[in-house]
mmCIF file of C-alpha atoms in Angstrom:
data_model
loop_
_atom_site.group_PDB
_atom_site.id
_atom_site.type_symbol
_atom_site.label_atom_id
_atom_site.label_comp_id
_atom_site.label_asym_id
_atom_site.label_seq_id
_atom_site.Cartn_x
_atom_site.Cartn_y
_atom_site.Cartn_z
ATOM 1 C CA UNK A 1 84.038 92.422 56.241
ATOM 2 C CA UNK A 2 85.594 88.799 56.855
ATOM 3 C CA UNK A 3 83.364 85.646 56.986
ATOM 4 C CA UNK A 4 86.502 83.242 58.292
ATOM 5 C CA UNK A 5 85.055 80.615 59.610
ATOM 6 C CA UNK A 6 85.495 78.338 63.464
ATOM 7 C CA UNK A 7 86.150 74.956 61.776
ATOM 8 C CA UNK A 8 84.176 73.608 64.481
ATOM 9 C CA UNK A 9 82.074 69.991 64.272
ATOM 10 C CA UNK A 10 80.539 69.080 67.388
ATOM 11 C CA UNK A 11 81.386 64.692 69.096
ATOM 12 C CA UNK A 12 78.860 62.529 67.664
ATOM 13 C CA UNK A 13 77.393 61.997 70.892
ATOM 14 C CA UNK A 14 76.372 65.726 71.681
ATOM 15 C CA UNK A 15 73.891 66.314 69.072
ATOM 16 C CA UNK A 16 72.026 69.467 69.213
ATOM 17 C CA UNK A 17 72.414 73.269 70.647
ATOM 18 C CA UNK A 18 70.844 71.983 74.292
ATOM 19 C CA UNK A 19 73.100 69.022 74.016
ATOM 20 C CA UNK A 20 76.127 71.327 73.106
ATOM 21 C CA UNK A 21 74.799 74.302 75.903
ATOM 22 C CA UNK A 22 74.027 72.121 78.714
ATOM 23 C CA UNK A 23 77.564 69.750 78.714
ATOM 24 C CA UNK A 24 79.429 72.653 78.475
ATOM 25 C CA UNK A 25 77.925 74.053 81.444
ATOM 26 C CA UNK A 26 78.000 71.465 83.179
ATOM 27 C CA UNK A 27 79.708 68.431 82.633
ATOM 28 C CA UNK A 28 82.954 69.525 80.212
ATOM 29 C CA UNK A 29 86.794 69.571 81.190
ATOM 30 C CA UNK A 30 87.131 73.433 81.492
ATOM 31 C CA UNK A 31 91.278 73.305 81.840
ATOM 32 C CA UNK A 32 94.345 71.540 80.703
ATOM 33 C CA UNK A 33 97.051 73.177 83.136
ATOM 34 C CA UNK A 34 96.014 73.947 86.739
ATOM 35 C CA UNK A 35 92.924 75.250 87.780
ATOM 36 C CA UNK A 36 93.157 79.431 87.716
ATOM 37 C CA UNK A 37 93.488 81.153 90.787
ATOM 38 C CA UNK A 38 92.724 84.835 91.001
ATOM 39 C CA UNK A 39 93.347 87.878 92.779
ATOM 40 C CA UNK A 40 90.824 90.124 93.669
ATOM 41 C CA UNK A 41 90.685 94.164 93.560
ATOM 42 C CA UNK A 42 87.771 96.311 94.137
ATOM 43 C CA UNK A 43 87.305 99.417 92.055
ATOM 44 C CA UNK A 44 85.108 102.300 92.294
ATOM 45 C CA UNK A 45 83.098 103.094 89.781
ATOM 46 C CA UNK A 46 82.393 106.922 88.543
ATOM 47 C CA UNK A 47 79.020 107.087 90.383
ATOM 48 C CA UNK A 48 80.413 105.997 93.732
ATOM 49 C CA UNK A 49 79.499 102.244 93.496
ATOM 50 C CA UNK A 50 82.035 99.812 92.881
ATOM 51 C CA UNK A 51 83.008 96.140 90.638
ATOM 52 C CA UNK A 52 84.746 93.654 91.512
ATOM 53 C CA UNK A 53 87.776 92.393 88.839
ATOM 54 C CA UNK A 54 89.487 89.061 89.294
ATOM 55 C CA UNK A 55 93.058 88.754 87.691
ATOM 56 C CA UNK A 56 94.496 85.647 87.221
ATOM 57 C CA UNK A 57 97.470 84.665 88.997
ATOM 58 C CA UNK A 58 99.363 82.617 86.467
ATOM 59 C CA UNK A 59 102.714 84.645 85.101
ATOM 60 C CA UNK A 60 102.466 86.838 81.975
ATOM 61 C CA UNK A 61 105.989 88.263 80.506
ATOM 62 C CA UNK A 62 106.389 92.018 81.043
ATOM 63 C CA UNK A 63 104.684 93.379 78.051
ATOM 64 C CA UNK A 64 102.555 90.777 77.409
ATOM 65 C CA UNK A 65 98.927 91.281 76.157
ATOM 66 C CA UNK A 66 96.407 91.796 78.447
ATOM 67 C CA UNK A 67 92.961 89.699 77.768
ATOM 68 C CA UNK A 68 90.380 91.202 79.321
ATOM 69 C CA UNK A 69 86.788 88.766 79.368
ATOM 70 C CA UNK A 70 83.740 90.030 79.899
ATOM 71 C CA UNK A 71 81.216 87.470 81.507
ATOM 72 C CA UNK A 72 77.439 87.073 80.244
ATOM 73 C CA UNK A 73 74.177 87.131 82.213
ATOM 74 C CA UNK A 74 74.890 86.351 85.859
ATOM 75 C CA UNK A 75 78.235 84.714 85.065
ATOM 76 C CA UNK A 76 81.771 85.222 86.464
ATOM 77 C CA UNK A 77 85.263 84.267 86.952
ATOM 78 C CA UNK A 78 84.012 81.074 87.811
ATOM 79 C CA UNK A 79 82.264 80.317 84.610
ATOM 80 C CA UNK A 80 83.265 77.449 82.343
ATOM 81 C CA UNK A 81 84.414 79.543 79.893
ATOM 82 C CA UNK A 82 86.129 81.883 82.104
ATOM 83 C CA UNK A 83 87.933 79.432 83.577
ATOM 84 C CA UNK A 84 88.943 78.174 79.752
ATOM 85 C CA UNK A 85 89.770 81.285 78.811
ATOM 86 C CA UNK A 86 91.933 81.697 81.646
ATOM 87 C CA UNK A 87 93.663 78.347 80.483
ATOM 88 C CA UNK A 88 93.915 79.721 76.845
ATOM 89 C CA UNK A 89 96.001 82.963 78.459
ATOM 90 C CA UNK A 90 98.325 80.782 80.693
ATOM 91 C CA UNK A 91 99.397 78.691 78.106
ATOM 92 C CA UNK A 92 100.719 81.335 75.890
ATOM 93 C CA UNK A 93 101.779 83.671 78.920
ATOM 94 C CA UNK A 94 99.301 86.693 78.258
ATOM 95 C CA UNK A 95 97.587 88.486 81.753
ATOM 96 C CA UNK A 96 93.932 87.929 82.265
ATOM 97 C CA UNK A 97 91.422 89.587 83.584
ATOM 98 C CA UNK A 98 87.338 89.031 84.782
ATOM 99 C CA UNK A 99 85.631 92.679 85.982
ATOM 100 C CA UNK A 100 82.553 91.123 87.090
ATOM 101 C CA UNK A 101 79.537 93.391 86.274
ATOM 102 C CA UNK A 102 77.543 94.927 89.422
ATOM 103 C CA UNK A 103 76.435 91.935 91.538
ATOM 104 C CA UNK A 104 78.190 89.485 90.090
ATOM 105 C CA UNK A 105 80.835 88.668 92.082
ATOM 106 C CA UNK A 106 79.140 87.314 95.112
ATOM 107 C CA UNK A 107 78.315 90.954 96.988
ATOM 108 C CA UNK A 108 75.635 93.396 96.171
ATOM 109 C CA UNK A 109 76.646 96.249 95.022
ATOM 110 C CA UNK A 110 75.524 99.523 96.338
ATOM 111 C CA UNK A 111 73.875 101.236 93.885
ATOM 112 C CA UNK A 112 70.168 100.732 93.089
ATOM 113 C CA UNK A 113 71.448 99.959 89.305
ATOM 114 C CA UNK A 114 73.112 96.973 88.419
ATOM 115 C CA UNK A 115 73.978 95.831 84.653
ATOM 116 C CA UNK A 116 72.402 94.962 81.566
ATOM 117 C CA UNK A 117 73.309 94.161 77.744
ATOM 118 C CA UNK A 118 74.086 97.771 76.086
ATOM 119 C CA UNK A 119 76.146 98.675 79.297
ATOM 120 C CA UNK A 120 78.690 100.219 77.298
ATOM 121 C CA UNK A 121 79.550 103.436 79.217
ATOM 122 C CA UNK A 122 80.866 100.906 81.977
ATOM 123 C CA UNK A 123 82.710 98.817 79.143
ATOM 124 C CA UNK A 124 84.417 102.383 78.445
ATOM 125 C CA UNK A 125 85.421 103.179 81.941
ATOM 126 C CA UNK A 126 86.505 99.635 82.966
ATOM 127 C CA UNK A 127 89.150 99.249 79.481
ATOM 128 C CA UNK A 128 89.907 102.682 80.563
ATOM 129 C CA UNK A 129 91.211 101.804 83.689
ATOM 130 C CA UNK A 130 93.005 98.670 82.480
ATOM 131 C CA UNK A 131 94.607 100.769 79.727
ATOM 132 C CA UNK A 132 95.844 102.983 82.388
ATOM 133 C CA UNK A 133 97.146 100.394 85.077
ATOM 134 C CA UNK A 134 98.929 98.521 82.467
ATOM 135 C CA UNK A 135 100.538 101.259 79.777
ATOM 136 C CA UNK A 136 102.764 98.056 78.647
ATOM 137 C CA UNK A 137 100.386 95.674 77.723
ATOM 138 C CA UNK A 138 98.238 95.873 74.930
ATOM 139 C CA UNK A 139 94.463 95.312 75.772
ATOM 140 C CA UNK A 140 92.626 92.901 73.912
ATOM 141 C CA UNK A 141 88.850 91.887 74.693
ATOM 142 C CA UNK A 142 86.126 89.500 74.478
ATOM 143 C CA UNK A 143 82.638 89.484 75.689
ATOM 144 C CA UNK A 144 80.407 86.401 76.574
ATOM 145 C CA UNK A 145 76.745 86.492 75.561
ATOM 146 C CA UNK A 146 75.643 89.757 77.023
ATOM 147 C CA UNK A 147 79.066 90.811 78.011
ATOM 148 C CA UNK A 148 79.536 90.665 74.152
ATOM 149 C CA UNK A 149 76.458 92.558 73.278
ATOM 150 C CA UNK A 150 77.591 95.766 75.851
ATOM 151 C CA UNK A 151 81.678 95.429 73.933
ATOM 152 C CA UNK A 152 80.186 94.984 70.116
ATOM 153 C CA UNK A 153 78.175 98.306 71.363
ATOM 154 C CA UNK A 154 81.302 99.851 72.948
ATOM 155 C CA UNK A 155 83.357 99.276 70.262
ATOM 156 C CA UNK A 156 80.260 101.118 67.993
ATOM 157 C CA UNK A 157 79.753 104.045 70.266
ATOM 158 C CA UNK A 158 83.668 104.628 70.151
ATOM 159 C CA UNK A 159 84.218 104.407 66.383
ATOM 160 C CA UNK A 160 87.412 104.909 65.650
ATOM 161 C CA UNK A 161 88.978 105.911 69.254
ATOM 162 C CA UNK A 162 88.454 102.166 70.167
ATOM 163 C CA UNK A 163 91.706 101.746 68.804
ATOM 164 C CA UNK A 164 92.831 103.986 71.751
ATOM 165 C CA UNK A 165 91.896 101.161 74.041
ATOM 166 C CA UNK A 166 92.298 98.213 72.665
ATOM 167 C CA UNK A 167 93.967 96.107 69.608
ATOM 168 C CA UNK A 168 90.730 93.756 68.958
ATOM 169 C CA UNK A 169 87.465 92.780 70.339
ATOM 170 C CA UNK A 170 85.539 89.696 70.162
ATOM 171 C CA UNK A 171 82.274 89.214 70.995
ATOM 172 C CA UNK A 172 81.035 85.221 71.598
ATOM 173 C CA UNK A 173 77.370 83.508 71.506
ATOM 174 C CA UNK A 174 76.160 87.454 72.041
ATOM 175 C CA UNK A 175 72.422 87.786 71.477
ATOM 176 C CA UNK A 176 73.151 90.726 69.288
ATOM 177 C CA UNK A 177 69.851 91.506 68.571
ATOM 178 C CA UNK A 178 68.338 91.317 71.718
ATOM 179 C CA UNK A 179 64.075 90.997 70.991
ATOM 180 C CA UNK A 180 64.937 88.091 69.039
ATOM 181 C CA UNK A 181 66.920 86.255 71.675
ATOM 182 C CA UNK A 182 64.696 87.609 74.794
ATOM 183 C CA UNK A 183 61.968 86.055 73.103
ATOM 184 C CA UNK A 184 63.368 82.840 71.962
ATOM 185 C CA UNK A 185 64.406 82.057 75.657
ATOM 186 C CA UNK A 186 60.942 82.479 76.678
ATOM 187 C CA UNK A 187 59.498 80.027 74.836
ATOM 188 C CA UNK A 188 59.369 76.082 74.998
ATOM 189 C CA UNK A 189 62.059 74.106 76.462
ATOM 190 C CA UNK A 190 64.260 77.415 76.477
ATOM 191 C CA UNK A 191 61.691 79.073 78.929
ATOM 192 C CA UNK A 192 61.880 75.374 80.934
ATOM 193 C CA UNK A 193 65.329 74.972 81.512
ATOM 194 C CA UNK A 194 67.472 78.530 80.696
ATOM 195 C CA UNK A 195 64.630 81.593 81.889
ATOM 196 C CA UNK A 196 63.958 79.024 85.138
ATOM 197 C CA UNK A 197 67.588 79.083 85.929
ATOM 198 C CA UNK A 198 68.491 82.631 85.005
ATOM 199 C CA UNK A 199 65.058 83.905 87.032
ATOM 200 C CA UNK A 200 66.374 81.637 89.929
ATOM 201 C CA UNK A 201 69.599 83.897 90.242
ATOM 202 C CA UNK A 202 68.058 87.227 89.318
ATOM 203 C CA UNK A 203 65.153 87.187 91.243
ATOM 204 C CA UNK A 204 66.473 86.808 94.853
ATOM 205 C CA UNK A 205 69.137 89.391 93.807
ATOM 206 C CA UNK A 206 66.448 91.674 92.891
ATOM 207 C CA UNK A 207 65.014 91.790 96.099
ATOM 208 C CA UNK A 208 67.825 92.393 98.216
ATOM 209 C CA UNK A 209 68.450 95.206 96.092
ATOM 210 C CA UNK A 210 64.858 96.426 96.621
ATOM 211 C CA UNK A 211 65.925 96.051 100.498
ATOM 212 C CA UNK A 212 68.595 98.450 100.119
ATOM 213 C CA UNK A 213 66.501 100.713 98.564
ATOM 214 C CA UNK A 214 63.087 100.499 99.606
ATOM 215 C CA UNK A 215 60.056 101.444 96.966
ATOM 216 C CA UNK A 216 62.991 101.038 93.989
ATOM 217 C CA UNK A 217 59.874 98.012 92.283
ATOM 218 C CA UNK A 218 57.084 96.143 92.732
ATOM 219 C CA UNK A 219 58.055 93.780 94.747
ATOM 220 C CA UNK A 220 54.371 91.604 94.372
ATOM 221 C CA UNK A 221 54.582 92.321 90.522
ATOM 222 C CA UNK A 222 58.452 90.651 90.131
ATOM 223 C CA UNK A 223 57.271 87.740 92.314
ATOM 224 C CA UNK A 224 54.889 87.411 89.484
ATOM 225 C CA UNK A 225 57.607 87.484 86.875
ATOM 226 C CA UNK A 226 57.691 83.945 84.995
ATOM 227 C CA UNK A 227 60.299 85.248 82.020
ATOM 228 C CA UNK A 228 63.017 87.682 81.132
ATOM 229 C CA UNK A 229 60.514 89.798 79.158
ATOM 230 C CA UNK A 230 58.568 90.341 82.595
ATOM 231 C CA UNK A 231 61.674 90.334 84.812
ATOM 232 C CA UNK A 232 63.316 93.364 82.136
ATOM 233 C CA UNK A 233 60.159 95.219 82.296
ATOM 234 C CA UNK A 234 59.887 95.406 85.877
ATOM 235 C CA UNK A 235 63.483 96.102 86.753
ATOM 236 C CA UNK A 236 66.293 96.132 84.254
ATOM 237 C CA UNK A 237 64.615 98.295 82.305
ATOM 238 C CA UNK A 238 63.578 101.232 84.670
ATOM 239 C CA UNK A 239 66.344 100.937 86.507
ATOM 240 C CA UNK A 240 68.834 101.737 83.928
ATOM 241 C CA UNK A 241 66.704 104.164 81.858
ATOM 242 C CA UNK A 242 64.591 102.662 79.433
ATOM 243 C CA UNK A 243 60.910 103.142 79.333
ATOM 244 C CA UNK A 244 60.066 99.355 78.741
ATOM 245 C CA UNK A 245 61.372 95.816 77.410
ATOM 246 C CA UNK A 246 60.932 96.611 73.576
ATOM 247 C CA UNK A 247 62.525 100.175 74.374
ATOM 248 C CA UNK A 248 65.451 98.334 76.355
ATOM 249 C CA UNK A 249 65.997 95.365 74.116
ATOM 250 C CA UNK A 250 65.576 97.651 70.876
ATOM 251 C CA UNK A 251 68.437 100.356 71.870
ATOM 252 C CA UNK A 252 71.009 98.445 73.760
ATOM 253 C CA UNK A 253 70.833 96.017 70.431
ATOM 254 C CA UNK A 254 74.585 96.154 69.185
ATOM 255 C CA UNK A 255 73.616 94.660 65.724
ATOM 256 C CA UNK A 256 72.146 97.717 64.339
ATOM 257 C CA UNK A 257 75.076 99.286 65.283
ATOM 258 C CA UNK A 258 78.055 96.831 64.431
ATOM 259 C CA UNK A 259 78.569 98.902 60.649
ATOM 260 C CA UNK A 260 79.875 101.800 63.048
ATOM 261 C CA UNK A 261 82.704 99.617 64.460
ATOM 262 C CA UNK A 262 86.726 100.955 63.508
ATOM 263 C CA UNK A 263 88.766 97.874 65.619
ATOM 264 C CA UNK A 264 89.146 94.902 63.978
ATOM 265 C CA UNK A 265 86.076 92.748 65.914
ATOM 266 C CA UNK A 266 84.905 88.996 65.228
ATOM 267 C CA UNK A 267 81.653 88.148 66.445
ATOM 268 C CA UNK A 268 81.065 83.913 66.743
ATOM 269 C CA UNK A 269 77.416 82.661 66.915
ATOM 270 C CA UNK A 270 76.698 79.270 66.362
ATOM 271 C CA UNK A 271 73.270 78.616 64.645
ATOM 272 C CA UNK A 272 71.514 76.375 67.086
ATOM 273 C CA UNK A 273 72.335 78.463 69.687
ATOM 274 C CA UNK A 274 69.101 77.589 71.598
ATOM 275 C CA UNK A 275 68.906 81.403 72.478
ATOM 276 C CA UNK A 276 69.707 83.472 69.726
ATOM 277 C CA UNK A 277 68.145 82.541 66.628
ATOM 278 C CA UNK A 278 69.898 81.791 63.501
ATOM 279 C CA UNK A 279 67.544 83.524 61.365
ATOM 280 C CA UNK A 280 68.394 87.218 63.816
ATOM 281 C CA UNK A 281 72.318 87.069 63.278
ATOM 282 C CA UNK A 282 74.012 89.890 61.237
ATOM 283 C CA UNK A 283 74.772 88.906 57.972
ATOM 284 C CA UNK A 284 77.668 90.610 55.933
ATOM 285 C CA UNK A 285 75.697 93.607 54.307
ATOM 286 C CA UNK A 286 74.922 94.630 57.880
ATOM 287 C CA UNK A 287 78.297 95.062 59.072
ATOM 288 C CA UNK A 288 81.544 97.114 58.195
ATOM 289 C CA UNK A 289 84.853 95.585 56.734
ATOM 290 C CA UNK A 290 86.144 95.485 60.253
ATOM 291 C CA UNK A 291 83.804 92.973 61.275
ATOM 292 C CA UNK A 292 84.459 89.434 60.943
ATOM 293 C CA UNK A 293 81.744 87.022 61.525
ATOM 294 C CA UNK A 294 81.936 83.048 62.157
ATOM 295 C CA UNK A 295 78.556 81.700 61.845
ATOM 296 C CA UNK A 296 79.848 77.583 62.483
ATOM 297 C CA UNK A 297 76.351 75.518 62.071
ATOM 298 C CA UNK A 298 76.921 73.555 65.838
ATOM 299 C CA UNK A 299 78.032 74.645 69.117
ATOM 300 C CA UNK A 300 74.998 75.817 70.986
ATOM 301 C CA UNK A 301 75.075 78.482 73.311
ATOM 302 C CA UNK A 302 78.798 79.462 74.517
ATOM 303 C CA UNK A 303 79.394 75.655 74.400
ATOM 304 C CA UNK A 304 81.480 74.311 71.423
ATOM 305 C CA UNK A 305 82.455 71.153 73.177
ATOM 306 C CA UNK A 306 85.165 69.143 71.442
ATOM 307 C CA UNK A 307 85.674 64.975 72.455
ATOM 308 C CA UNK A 308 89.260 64.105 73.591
ATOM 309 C CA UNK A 309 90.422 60.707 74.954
ATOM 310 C CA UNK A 310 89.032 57.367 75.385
ATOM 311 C CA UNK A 311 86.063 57.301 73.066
ATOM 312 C CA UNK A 312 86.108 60.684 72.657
ATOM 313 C CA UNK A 313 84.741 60.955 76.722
ATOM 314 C CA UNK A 314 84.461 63.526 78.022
ATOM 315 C CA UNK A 315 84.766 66.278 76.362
ATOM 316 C CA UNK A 316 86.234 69.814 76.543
ATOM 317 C CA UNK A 317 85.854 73.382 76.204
ATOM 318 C CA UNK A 318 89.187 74.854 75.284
ATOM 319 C CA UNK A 319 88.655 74.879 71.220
ATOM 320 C CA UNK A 320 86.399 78.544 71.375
ATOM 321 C CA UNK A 321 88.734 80.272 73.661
ATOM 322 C CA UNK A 322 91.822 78.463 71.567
ATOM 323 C CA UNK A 323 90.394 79.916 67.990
ATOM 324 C CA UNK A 324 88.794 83.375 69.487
ATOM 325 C CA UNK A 325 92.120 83.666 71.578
ATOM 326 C CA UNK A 326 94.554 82.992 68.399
ATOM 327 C CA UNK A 327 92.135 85.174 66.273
ATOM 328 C CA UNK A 328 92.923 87.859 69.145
ATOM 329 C CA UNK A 329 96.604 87.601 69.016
ATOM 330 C CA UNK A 330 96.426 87.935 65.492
ATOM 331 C CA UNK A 331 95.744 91.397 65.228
ATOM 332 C CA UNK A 332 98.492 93.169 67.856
#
């Protein structure tokens, strides 16, 4: 097990994780070069639904690794860190790739499932099919928040034929032991800000699915939903068969698992992450020697700002994807 550490130190003028979380999101210089532009392909899945996978259009050298990001809860191609690591993988000529999970790329998806955090059977097929559509490339892969969570528990389930797939995996701000983060973002300013925005997304969703397939909830129960506890319970949880929340959050959980991993993996949590508590990341008797973890004391939650010019204003977002990237590229 590695403990290398992100050498990261937040601008003066962002103190906090909500500071560090919220500029990120909103506010932060995502790219240096020009803005990514993607091409779209729709694949079908294995039970007859279908994702939708954004590649970006910059040129990659024949041969050239292929970086493929997995987005967190309700995210996509169009996320600030998308968009940065999309930056990171122009600059030094490597193909990209965003599969967005089920209803995340703008359309509904068919199916009355859609995608949660230990989703790693569709983490298997997806790298399967990029291993198969691009036999020159090697695959390297990162994961954002819960996208990290389903590839830290992909890379576990697989043991040591994840080196089939890929050369590394990376998993970034992932709430890796998901009770403790479910419940820290339902509570105070977290449950404010963060479960109000994420319910504000999920919800409508929810019920369009529950139009396509009539009876599939409660539809006067989720109304009532006020957190992701409720919201989990209701539908994320049946839906993709768990009996409850606790049963959910307790086995799609990759850090009980992370010892099992055989591909060199790095997992990056900064501790004032506003929702994954400091005292709930893995330490280094929990995980195997191919596990490195950086554990940086600032950064927030998939923010890691970093000032550049005049004053240090504004700031950027290209210093994660730069270090995860080069930590990447490091093990082809």
């Amino acid at each position: 097990m590695n403990t290398d550490q992100f050498p990261y130190a937040a601008p003066w003028w962002l103190p906090g994780g909500n500071a560090q979380t919220l500029w990120a999101a909103l506010a932060s210089r995502r790219h240096f070069g020009p803005a990514p532009t993607w091409t779209r392909s729709r694949w079908s899945t294995p039970d007859g639904d279908f994702i939708d996978v954004d590649q970006a259009r910059h040129t990659s050298r024949s041969g050239a690794p292929l970086l493929v990001l997995f987005h967190g809860l309700e995210g996509s191609s169009a996320s600030q860190y998308a968009v940065a690591f999309a930056d990171f993988a122009a600059t030094h000529g490597l193909a990209f790739a965003v599969p967005h999970f089920r209803g995340c790329s703008g359309e509904l998806n068919h199916a009355p499932r859609a995608y949660h955090s230990g989703d790693f059977e569709e983490i298997d097929w997806i790298l399967k099919r990029f291993a198969t559509e691009h036999p020159g490339r090697p695959l390297i892969a990162a994961g954002v928040s819960l996208g990290g969570n389903a590839l830290m528990r992909w890379a576990a389930e697989m043991g040591a034929s994840a080196g089939q797939r890929v050369r590394a995996v990376a998993s970034i701000c992932s709430p890796l032991d998901l009770a403790a983060g479910g419940h820290a973002i339902g509570r105070g300013f977290n449950r404010l800000v963060y479960t109000r925005m994420f319910m504000a997304s999920m919800v409508p969703k929810a019920l369009k699915k529950l139009e396509q397939h009539p009876g599939l909830f409660d539809r006067t129960a989720l109304l009532a939903a006020r957190d992701l506890f409720e919201f989990d319970n209701l539908f994320t949880a049946p839906l993709h068969g768990f009996r409850d929340t606790p049963d959910y959050w307790s086995r799609a959980s990759a850090k009980p698992v992370l010892h099992q991993i055989r591909v060199p993996a790095l997992a990056l949590n900064a501790r004032n992450d506003p929702f994954v508590p400091a005292a709930s990341l893995p330490t280094p008797q929990q995980v195997g020697r191919h596990v490195t973890l950086w554990q940086p004391g600032q950064g927030g939650h998939v923010g890691f700002p970093v000032a550049h010019g005049v004053l240090g204003l504004p700031g950027n977002v290209r210093a994660m994807p730069d270090a995860v990237g080069h930590w990447l590229l490091s093990h082809l």
